[in-house]
Coordinates of C-alpha atoms in Angstrom, one line a residue:
X2 CA -77.4 44.1 -181.5
X3 CA -80.5 46.0 -180.4
X4 CA -79.9 45.0 -177.1
X5 CA -77.6 47.9 -177.4
X6 CA -80.2 51.1 -178.6
X7 CA -81.0 53.9 -176.9
X8 CA -84.5 52.8 -175.8
X9 CA -83.6 52.7 -172.2
X10 CA -82.4 56.5 -172.5
X11 CA -85.5 57.7 -174.3
X12 CA -87.8 56.6 -172.5
X13 CA -88.2 59.5 -170.8
X14 CA -88.7 63.0 -172.6
X15 CA -86.0 64.6 -170.6
X16 CA -83.7 62.2 -172.3
X17 CA -85.4 62.9 -175.7
X18 CA -84.7 66.0 -175.4
X19 CA -81.3 65.6 -174.5
X20 CA -80.9 63.6 -177.7
X21 CA -82.2 65.8 -180.1
X22 CA -80.0 68.9 -179.0
X23 CA -77.0 66.4 -179.5
X24 CA -75.1 66.2 -183.0
X25 CA -72.3 63.9 -184.8
X26 CA -69.0 63.9 -184.2
X27 CA -66.8 66.9 -184.6
X28 CA -65.5 65.3 -188.0
X29 CA -67.8 63.3 -190.0
X30 CA -66.7 59.8 -191.5
X31 CA -66.4 61.2 -195.4
X32 CA -63.5 60.3 -196.5
X33 CA -61.2 57.2 -196.1
X34 CA -59.1 57.3 -192.9
X35 CA -55.2 57.7 -192.8
X36 CA -53.2 55.3 -191.5
X37 CA -50.1 55.5 -189.5
X38 CA -48.6 58.7 -187.9
X39 CA -48.2 60.3 -184.0
X40 CA -50.6 61.8 -182.0
X41 CA -49.4 64.4 -179.2
X42 CA -51.8 64.6 -176.7
X43 CA -52.4 66.2 -173.9
X44 CA -55.0 67.4 -170.9
X45 CA -56.1 70.4 -168.9
X46 CA -54.4 68.6 -166.0
X47 CA -51.2 67.0 -164.4
X48 CA -49.3 64.0 -164.7
X49 CA -51.2 60.9 -163.1
X50 CA -49.9 59.1 -159.7
X51 CA -49.9 55.7 -161.9
X52 CA -51.0 55.0 -165.5
X53 CA -53.8 53.5 -163.6
X54 CA -55.4 53.7 -160.5
X55 CA -58.3 50.7 -160.1
X56 CA -60.2 52.8 -157.1
X57 CA -60.3 55.4 -159.8
X58 CA -58.0 58.1 -158.8
X59 CA -58.8 60.9 -160.8
X60 CA -59.1 62.2 -164.7
X61 CA -55.5 62.0 -165.2
X62 CA -54.6 58.1 -164.7
X63 CA -58.0 57.5 -165.8
X64 CA -56.9 59.4 -169.3
X65 CA -53.9 57.3 -169.6
X66 CA -55.4 54.3 -168.5
X67 CA -58.4 53.9 -170.9
X68 CA -55.8 53.7 -174.3
X69 CA -54.9 50.2 -173.1
X70 CA -58.1 48.9 -170.9
X71 CA -61.2 48.6 -172.2
X72 CA -64.7 48.3 -171.2
X73 CA -67.6 46.0 -172.1
X74 CA -69.8 48.7 -174.1
X75 CA -69.2 52.5 -174.7
X76 CA -71.8 55.0 -175.0
X77 CA -71.5 57.6 -178.0
X78 CA -72.1 61.1 -178.3
X79 CA -75.6 60.6 -179.1
X80 CA -76.0 58.3 -175.6
X81 CA -76.4 54.8 -177.8
X82 CA -74.7 51.8 -175.8
X83 CA -72.5 50.2 -178.3
X84 CA -70.6 46.9 -178.4
X85 CA -66.8 46.5 -177.1
X86 CA -65.9 43.6 -175.6
X87 CA -69.3 42.5 -174.9
X88 CA -71.5 41.9 -178.3
X89 CA -74.6 41.6 -176.3
X90 CA -76.3 42.1 -172.7
X91 CA -79.5 40.7 -172.2
X92 CA -81.6 40.9 -168.8
X93 CA -83.9 38.5 -167.7
X94 CA -87.9 39.8 -167.9
X95 CA -87.7 40.7 -164.2
X96 CA -84.1 42.2 -164.2
X97 CA -82.8 39.6 -161.5
X98 CA -80.3 38.1 -163.9
X99 CA -78.2 39.1 -167.1
X100 CA -76.7 37.1 -169.9
X101 CA -73.3 38.8 -171.2
X102 CA -71.9 37.5 -174.4
X103 CA -68.3 38.2 -175.2
X104 CA -66.5 39.0 -178.5
X105 CA -64.4 36.4 -179.7
X106 CA -61.0 36.8 -180.8
X107 CA -59.6 38.5 -177.9
X108 CA -56.3 38.2 -176.5
X109 CA -54.7 40.6 -173.9
X110 CA -51.3 42.4 -174.5
X111 CA -49.4 39.3 -173.5
X112 CA -50.9 37.3 -175.7
X113 CA -53.2 35.5 -173.0
X114 CA -56.7 35.1 -174.6
X115 CA -59.8 36.9 -173.1
X116 CA -62.6 35.0 -171.5
X117 CA -65.5 34.6 -169.5
X118 CA -63.4 33.7 -166.5
X119 CA -61.6 37.5 -166.9
X120 CA -65.4 39.0 -166.7
X121 CA -66.2 36.9 -163.6
X122 CA -63.0 38.0 -161.5
X123 CA -63.6 41.6 -162.2
X124 CA -66.8 41.4 -161.5
X125 CA -66.4 39.8 -158.1
X126 CA -62.6 40.8 -157.4
X127 CA -62.4 44.3 -158.6
X128 CA -66.0 46.1 -159.6
X129 CA -68.2 45.1 -156.6
X130 CA -65.5 45.6 -154.0
X131 CA -63.2 48.2 -155.4
X132 CA -64.6 50.1 -158.3
X133 CA -68.3 50.2 -158.3
X134 CA -69.2 50.3 -155.2
X135 CA -72.6 50.0 -153.8
X136 CA -74.0 49.7 -157.9
X137 CA -73.0 46.4 -157.3
X138 CA -74.8 45.8 -153.8
X139 CA -77.2 43.2 -155.2
X140 CA -74.9 41.2 -157.1
X141 CA -75.8 37.6 -155.7
X142 CA -73.4 35.5 -158.6
X143 CA -71.0 35.8 -161.1
X144 CA -70.9 32.5 -163.5
X145 CA -69.0 31.9 -166.4
X146 CA -71.5 29.9 -168.5
X147 CA -68.9 28.9 -171.1
X148 CA -65.8 30.6 -172.5
X149 CA -67.6 33.7 -173.9
X150 CA -70.7 33.9 -171.5
X151 CA -71.1 35.5 -168.4
X152 CA -74.5 34.8 -166.2
X153 CA -74.9 37.7 -163.8
X154 CA -77.2 37.0 -160.6
X155 CA -79.3 39.8 -158.2
X156 CA -80.7 39.8 -155.1
X157 CA -83.4 42.2 -156.6
X158 CA -83.9 44.0 -160.0
X159 CA -81.5 45.8 -161.5
X160 CA -82.5 48.5 -164.1
X161 CA -81.1 47.7 -167.7
X162 CA -79.6 51.0 -168.3
X163 CA -78.2 51.6 -164.8
X164 CA -76.5 48.4 -165.3
X165 CA -75.0 49.2 -168.6
X166 CA -74.0 52.5 -167.4
X167 CA -71.9 51.1 -164.9
X168 CA -70.3 48.8 -167.2
X169 CA -69.9 51.9 -169.9
X170 CA -68.3 54.0 -166.8
X171 CA -65.2 54.8 -165.1
X172 CA -65.6 51.8 -162.7
X173 CA -66.3 49.1 -165.7
X174 CA -62.8 48.8 -166.9
X175 CA -61.6 45.1 -167.7
X176 CA -57.8 43.9 -166.0
X177 CA -56.3 40.5 -166.4
X178 CA -57.4 38.0 -164.3
X179 CA -54.0 36.1 -165.0
X180 CA -52.0 39.5 -164.1
X181 CA -54.2 40.8 -160.8
X182 CA -55.5 37.2 -159.5
X183 CA -53.8 36.9 -156.2
X184 CA -52.6 40.3 -155.4
X185 CA -53.2 43.6 -154.3
X186 CA -55.2 44.7 -156.9
X187 CA -54.7 48.6 -155.9
X188 CA -51.0 48.2 -155.0
X189 CA -50.3 46.2 -158.3
X190 CA -46.9 47.6 -159.7
X191 CA -48.4 46.3 -163.0
X192 CA -51.1 49.2 -162.6
X193 CA -47.5 51.9 -163.9
X194 CA -47.6 49.6 -166.9
X195 CA -51.0 48.3 -167.4
X196 CA -52.0 45.7 -169.5
X197 CA -54.9 45.6 -171.5
X198 CA -57.1 44.7 -174.7
X199 CA -57.1 48.0 -175.8
X200 CA -55.8 49.0 -179.1
X201 CA -52.2 50.6 -177.5
X202 CA -50.0 48.9 -175.5
X203 CA -47.9 50.7 -173.1
X204 CA -43.6 50.9 -174.6
X205 CA -42.7 53.7 -171.8
X206 CA -43.5 56.1 -169.0
X207 CA -40.9 58.8 -168.6
X208 CA -41.8 60.5 -165.5
X209 CA -42.5 63.9 -165.5
X210 CA -42.6 63.9 -169.4
X211 CA -44.3 62.0 -170.6
X212 CA -46.0 58.4 -171.3
X213 CA -45.6 56.7 -175.0
X214 CA -48.3 54.4 -176.6
X215 CA -47.6 52.0 -179.7
X216 CA -50.2 50.2 -182.0
X217 CA -51.7 47.0 -180.6
X218 CA -50.8 45.0 -183.9
X219 CA -53.0 41.8 -182.5
X220 CA -55.8 44.2 -181.7
X221 CA -59.3 42.4 -182.1
X222 CA -60.7 44.9 -184.6
X223 CA -57.7 44.7 -187.3
X224 CA -58.1 47.9 -189.0
X225 CA -57.4 49.8 -185.7
X226 CA -55.8 51.9 -184.5
X227 CA -55.1 54.3 -187.5
X228 CA -52.3 55.9 -185.6
X229 CA -48.8 54.6 -185.2
X230 CA -48.2 56.2 -181.6
X231 CA -49.7 57.7 -179.3
X232 CA -47.8 59.9 -176.5
X233 CA -49.1 62.1 -174.1
X234 CA -47.4 64.8 -172.3
X235 CA -47.5 67.2 -169.3
X236 CA -47.0 70.6 -168.8
X237 CA -47.4 72.2 -165.6
X238 CA -49.4 75.3 -166.5
X239 CA -51.6 76.0 -169.8
X240 CA -50.0 78.8 -171.0
X241 CA -46.9 76.1 -171.3
X242 CA -50.2 74.2 -173.4
X243 CA -50.8 77.4 -175.7
X244 CA -47.1 77.6 -176.3
X245 CA -46.8 73.9 -177.0
X246 CA -49.5 74.0 -179.7
X247 CA -48.3 76.7 -181.3
X248 CA -45.1 75.0 -181.4
X249 CA -46.4 71.8 -183.3
X250 CA -45.7 70.0 -180.3
X251 CA -49.2 69.7 -179.4
X252 CA -52.0 68.2 -182.1
X253 CA -55.0 67.8 -179.4
X254 CA -55.8 68.9 -175.5
X255 CA -58.5 67.8 -173.5
X256 CA -60.7 69.4 -170.9
X257 CA -59.9 73.4 -170.9
X258 CA -56.0 72.6 -172.1
X259 CA -55.4 76.1 -172.4
X260 CA -56.2 79.3 -170.6
X261 CA -59.7 80.4 -172.0
X262 CA -58.2 83.7 -173.2
X263 CA -55.8 82.1 -175.7
X264 CA -58.7 80.2 -177.4
X265 CA -60.2 82.7 -179.6
X266 CA -56.4 83.3 -180.7
X267 CA -55.5 79.5 -181.1
X268 CA -58.8 79.1 -183.4
X269 CA -59.0 82.4 -185.6
X270 CA -56.8 81.3 -188.1
X271 CA -58.3 77.8 -189.0
X272 CA -55.3 75.7 -187.7
X273 CA -56.7 74.6 -184.9
X274 CA -60.4 74.0 -183.8
X275 CA -62.7 74.1 -180.3
X276 CA -64.9 71.7 -179.4
X277 CA -67.4 71.3 -176.6
X278 CA -68.6 67.8 -177.8
X279 CA -67.4 64.5 -176.1
X280 CA -68.4 65.5 -172.2
X281 CA -72.3 64.8 -172.4
X282 CA -71.7 61.9 -169.6
X283 CA -68.6 63.3 -167.7
X284 CA -70.0 67.1 -166.3
X285 CA -67.4 68.5 -164.6
X286 CA -67.7 70.2 -161.3
X287 CA -65.7 72.3 -159.0
X288 CA -67.0 71.5 -155.2
X289 CA -65.8 73.1 -151.9
X290 CA -66.4 69.8 -149.2
X291 CA -66.2 70.6 -145.1
X292 CA -64.3 67.9 -143.3
X293 CA -67.4 66.8 -140.5
X294 CA -64.4 65.4 -138.7
X295 CA -63.8 68.7 -136.8
X296 CA -66.1 69.6 -134.8
X297 CA -67.2 73.5 -135.9
X298 CA -68.3 71.9 -139.3
X299 CA -70.4 68.8 -138.0
X300 CA -72.8 71.8 -137.6
X301 CA -74.8 72.1 -140.6
X302 CA -75.5 75.7 -140.4
X303 CA -72.2 76.5 -140.4
X304 CA -71.6 74.5 -143.9
X305 CA -74.5 76.2 -145.1
X306 CA -73.5 79.7 -143.6
X307 CA -70.1 79.6 -145.9
X308 CA -72.2 78.7 -148.8
X309 CA -73.8 81.9 -148.8
X310 CA -70.0 83.9 -148.3
X311 CA -69.6 82.6 -152.0
X312 CA -70.4 84.3 -155.1
X313 CA -70.2 81.5 -157.7
X314 CA -71.0 83.7 -160.4
X315 CA -68.0 85.8 -159.8
X316 CA -65.8 82.5 -160.0
X317 CA -67.9 81.6 -163.1
X318 CA -67.3 84.9 -164.9
X319 CA -63.7 86.3 -163.6
X320 CA -62.2 82.8 -162.8
X321 CA -63.6 80.5 -165.9
X322 CA -64.4 83.7 -167.9
X323 CA -67.8 82.6 -168.8
X324 CA -66.9 79.1 -169.4
X325 CA -68.8 77.9 -166.3
X326 CA -72.4 78.7 -164.4
X327 CA -73.2 78.3 -161.0
X328 CA -74.2 75.0 -159.9
X329 CA -77.8 74.2 -158.7
X330 CA -77.5 71.3 -156.3
X331 CA -75.6 68.0 -156.7
X332 CA -76.4 67.2 -160.0
X333 CA -75.5 69.7 -163.1
X334 CA -77.8 71.3 -165.3
X335 CA -76.5 68.9 -168.4
X336 CA -78.1 65.8 -167.2
X337 CA -81.7 65.7 -168.6
X338 CA -82.8 63.1 -166.5
X339 CA -82.3 63.4 -163.1
X340 CA -81.3 67.3 -162.8
X341 CA -83.8 69.9 -160.9
X342 CA -84.1 72.8 -159.5
X343 CA -86.3 72.4 -156.9
X344 CA -83.3 72.4 -154.2
X345 CA -81.8 74.5 -151.4
X346 CA -80.0 77.1 -152.9
X347 CA -77.3 79.5 -151.5
X348 CA -77.5 82.9 -153.1
X349 CA -74.4 84.9 -152.4
X350 CA -75.2 87.0 -148.8
X351 CA -72.3 87.8 -146.5
X352 CA -74.7 89.4 -144.2
X353 CA -76.8 86.6 -144.0
X354 CA -74.0 84.0 -143.7
X355 CA -72.7 86.1 -140.9
X356 CA -75.7 86.1 -139.2
X357 CA -76.0 82.2 -139.3
X358 CA -72.8 81.7 -138.0
X359 CA -73.4 84.3 -135.0
X360 CA -76.7 82.1 -134.4
X361 CA -74.8 78.6 -134.7
X362 CA -72.8 79.9 -131.8
X363 CA -70.0 81.2 -133.7
X364 CA -69.9 85.2 -133.2
X365 CA -67.0 87.5 -133.8
X366 CA -64.3 87.2 -131.0
X367 CA -61.1 89.3 -131.0
X368 CA -61.4 89.8 -134.6
X369 CA -61.9 86.1 -135.6
X370 CA -65.0 84.0 -135.1
X371 CA -62.6 80.8 -135.5
X372 CA -59.8 79.4 -138.1
X373 CA -59.7 76.8 -140.6
X374 CA -57.5 75.3 -143.2
X375 CA -58.5 75.6 -146.5
X376 CA -56.7 73.2 -149.2
X377 CA -57.0 73.9 -152.7
X378 CA -56.2 70.8 -154.7
X379 CA -53.3 72.0 -157.1
X380 CA -54.4 70.1 -160.5
X381 CA -56.2 73.1 -162.2
X382 CA -55.0 76.5 -162.1
X383 CA -58.6 77.9 -161.5
X384 CA -58.4 75.9 -158.3
X385 CA -55.4 78.0 -157.2
X386 CA -57.1 81.6 -157.9
X387 CA -60.5 79.9 -156.4
X388 CA -58.7 78.9 -153.2
X389 CA -57.0 82.6 -153.2
X390 CA -60.8 84.1 -153.6
X391 CA -62.3 81.9 -150.6
X392 CA -60.0 83.2 -148.3
X393 CA -61.0 86.6 -148.9
X394 CA -64.3 86.1 -149.2
X395 CA -64.1 83.8 -145.8
X396 CA -62.4 86.3 -144.1
X397 CA -64.8 88.9 -145.3
X398 CA -67.2 87.2 -143.1
X399 CA -64.4 87.4 -140.4
X400 CA -63.2 84.1 -140.5
X401 CA -58.9 83.4 -140.4
X402 CA -58.0 81.3 -142.8
X403 CA -54.9 79.1 -143.5
X404 CA -54.7 78.9 -147.4
X405 CA -52.4 75.8 -148.7
X406 CA -52.4 75.1 -152.5
X407 CA -50.4 71.1 -152.5
X408 CA -49.1 70.0 -155.8
X409 CA -51.7 67.1 -157.3
X410 CA -49.4 64.1 -155.3
X411 CA -50.1 66.5 -151.8
X412 CA -52.9 67.1 -152.6
X413 CA -54.7 63.8 -152.7
X414 CA -52.8 62.9 -149.9
X415 CA -54.0 65.5 -147.8
X416 CA -58.0 65.8 -148.7
X417 CA -58.4 61.7 -149.6
X418 CA -55.7 60.0 -147.6
X419 CA -54.9 61.9 -144.6
X420 CA -58.1 64.0 -144.3
X421 CA -55.9 66.9 -143.7
X422 CA -58.2 69.8 -144.2
X423 CA -60.9 71.4 -142.4
X424 CA -62.6 72.9 -146.2
X425 CA -61.0 72.0 -149.3
X426 CA -61.7 72.7 -153.1
X427 CA -61.7 70.3 -155.0
X428 CA -63.2 68.8 -158.6
X429 CA -65.5 66.2 -159.8
X430 CA -67.1 64.7 -162.7
X431 CA -70.2 62.7 -162.8
X432 CA -72.0 60.8 -165.5
X433 CA -75.4 60.9 -166.7
X434 CA -75.9 57.9 -164.6
X435 CA -76.0 59.0 -160.5
X436 CA -74.6 56.0 -159.3
X437 CA -71.6 55.6 -158.4
X438 CA -70.2 58.4 -160.2
X439 CA -72.1 61.5 -158.3
X440 CA -73.6 59.6 -155.1
X441 CA -70.2 58.2 -153.8
X442 CA -69.3 61.4 -153.0
X443 CA -72.0 61.6 -150.4
X444 CA -73.0 57.9 -149.2
X445 CA -71.5 55.7 -146.6
X446 CA -69.8 53.4 -148.9
X447 CA -68.3 56.3 -150.2
X448 CA -65.6 56.7 -147.7
X449 CA -62.8 54.6 -148.6
X450 CA -59.5 56.0 -146.9
X451 CA -56.8 56.7 -149.7
X452 CA -59.3 56.3 -152.4
X453 CA -59.6 60.0 -154.3
X454 CA -62.8 61.1 -155.6
X455 CA -65.0 59.8 -153.3
X456 CA -66.6 60.6 -149.8
X457 CA -63.9 62.6 -148.0
X458 CA -65.9 64.7 -145.9
X459 CA -66.7 61.7 -143.9
X460 CA -70.2 62.4 -143.8
X461 CA -73.0 59.7 -143.3
X462 CA -77.0 59.6 -143.5
X463 CA -78.6 56.3 -143.0
X464 CA -81.6 58.4 -145.0
X465 CA -79.0 59.5 -147.8
X466 CA -77.9 56.0 -148.1
X467 CA -81.5 54.2 -148.5
X468 CA -82.7 56.3 -151.2
X469 CA -79.3 55.4 -153.4
X470 CA -80.1 51.6 -152.3
X471 CA -83.3 51.9 -153.8
X472 CA -82.6 53.3 -156.8
X473 CA -80.0 50.7 -157.4
X474 CA -83.0 48.4 -158.0
X475 CA -85.8 50.3 -159.2
X476 CA -86.5 49.3 -162.4
X477 CA -89.1 51.7 -162.8
X478 CA -87.8 54.6 -164.6
X479 CA -90.6 57.5 -163.1
X480 CA -89.8 56.4 -159.5
X481 CA -85.8 56.0 -160.3
X482 CA -85.9 59.8 -161.6
X483 CA -88.0 60.8 -158.4
X484 CA -85.7 59.4 -156.0
X485 CA -82.8 61.0 -157.9
X486 CA -84.6 64.4 -157.5
X487 CA -85.0 63.0 -153.3
X488 CA -81.5 62.7 -153.4
X489 CA -80.3 65.8 -154.8
X490 CA -82.5 67.9 -152.6
X491 CA -81.6 66.0 -149.1
X492 CA -77.5 66.5 -150.0
X493 CA -78.5 70.4 -150.8
X494 CA -80.2 70.7 -147.7
X495 CA -77.4 69.0 -145.8
X496 CA -74.5 70.5 -147.9
X497 CA -71.8 68.1 -146.6
X498 CA -69.8 69.4 -149.8
X499 CA -71.6 71.3 -152.3
X500 CA -70.9 72.2 -155.9
X501 CA -69.9 75.4 -156.9
X502 CA -69.6 75.3 -160.3
X503 CA -70.5 73.5 -163.5
X504 CA -67.6 73.6 -166.1
X505 CA -68.0 73.8 -169.9
X506 CA -65.2 71.9 -170.8
X507 CA -63.5 72.0 -174.3
X508 CA -61.2 70.3 -176.4
X509 CA -58.4 72.1 -178.8
X510 CA -57.5 70.1 -181.4
X511 CA -55.4 70.8 -185.0
X512 CA -57.7 70.6 -187.9
X513 CA -56.0 68.0 -189.4
X514 CA -56.7 65.5 -186.1
X515 CA -59.9 63.2 -187.2
X516 CA -62.7 61.6 -185.9
X517 CA -62.4 63.2 -182.0
X518 CA -65.4 63.9 -179.7
X519 CA -67.1 61.3 -180.9
X520 CA -68.8 59.7 -178.0
X521 CA -70.3 60.6 -174.5
X522 CA -66.8 60.8 -172.5
X523 CA -64.3 61.1 -174.9
X524 CA -61.7 61.7 -172.7
X525 CA -62.2 58.1 -171.1
X526 CA -62.5 56.4 -174.8
X527 CA -59.4 54.4 -176.3
X528 CA -58.7 57.0 -179.4
X529 CA -58.3 53.7 -181.7
X530 CA -60.7 55.5 -184.4
X531 CA -58.4 58.7 -184.5
X532 CA -56.7 59.6 -187.6
X533 CA -54.2 62.2 -189.1
X534 CA -55.2 64.0 -192.3
X535 CA -51.3 64.5 -193.0

């Protein structure tokens, strides 16, 4: 199993520094797990548009789909690659091909066998054209050598850590060929009741309320899952989730499920704990995005000026109660490989912002420089407050603002399908590997109309695309890091969108929920190993 070691990651001193700061799981396995029971769960957002959204679709469908659909590998909380559906991924010496060995005895929920043909279908029909984007541009072919072996060939060298990160990430979910072949993967009705190889099977989705999962009795690991039943519920506001915890209607909630001021009260008696582990490969960011299909925002100076008008420290301290900090560039500070402070920053300076707008050709006329439509995506309560704050901040520099805070479905439609906005407040989560999780918000290939949480701004820059293309085939780690920092410096200067604050997510759980927060992206794991000490 040495192929899944963290040697790739620890090649860099930055990686070593990060690894040294990470401790073990929230609950060590010091006692025998108990079997059975029902886990009641939620997250700090709203109900998904579908239980599985092949292009991504945001955190809500990612949360619901990953209890059913698995990946080839996963990344642990201490940044080690572990086998899931693959038991080995071995590169050639020149990194132009990889042999993937699959796990024996795996079946889909409908009883069909999982084979190499499924993986080849995913590589060619799902990952490359839909979910992984530029990260698989160098792919030349995928072949099923035998029922449990896949050979990937590339036109150029592909870094090992990079490829494994893609396979372990949001774009690497493995779907069944026999269900999706010959259909439109994105619109296939099975996405509402997905079928996978995972530890849980969908029993029912009661829209507006919850989704219920049952234990997969034929899971490839016969000792898992420990739970008999998993229920994910949704509430419209964080205060309702706090009340649900207190009323024993919730066992665990991921990604800031309750109002920040409620956390000390909930955890003071020992019944609940607050855990910040489990997010090391899913840094969360709140962004402001400028639609460059609008003439006014085609000017870089205008975009930069508006950034100068935003007090990001105020957002961090007041709206997030200190559980966020101002962003520096596009790469969050938690990314110990690629983060750099050597980027153009936009300190809060409304007077400078006003002068920049004057110089850009937008002086105040009849009380206003220009008007803009501000869409603040309504899937988080904090976004609502940020939208209200930005309206005031922009009006302070004489811009007329029409603020809209649509619900989740309308927010997705306006920002990512209709491009019906001038400025948008949205969110994204980036993994330690930049491609495609971070880069797709900026590169030309990320412009996919209707695909949520990609490049909605319309920004296209051949220089930036070339940097990302080079990163995808650069096997020399220091050179890859340098390219990543070049990427960050360029997008910080261009400002098609800019992160405002890096969030510090927290999981709230009853103290008798065991073995949670043990992976680098706990929200997006299968939860097969969770158990209840009751």
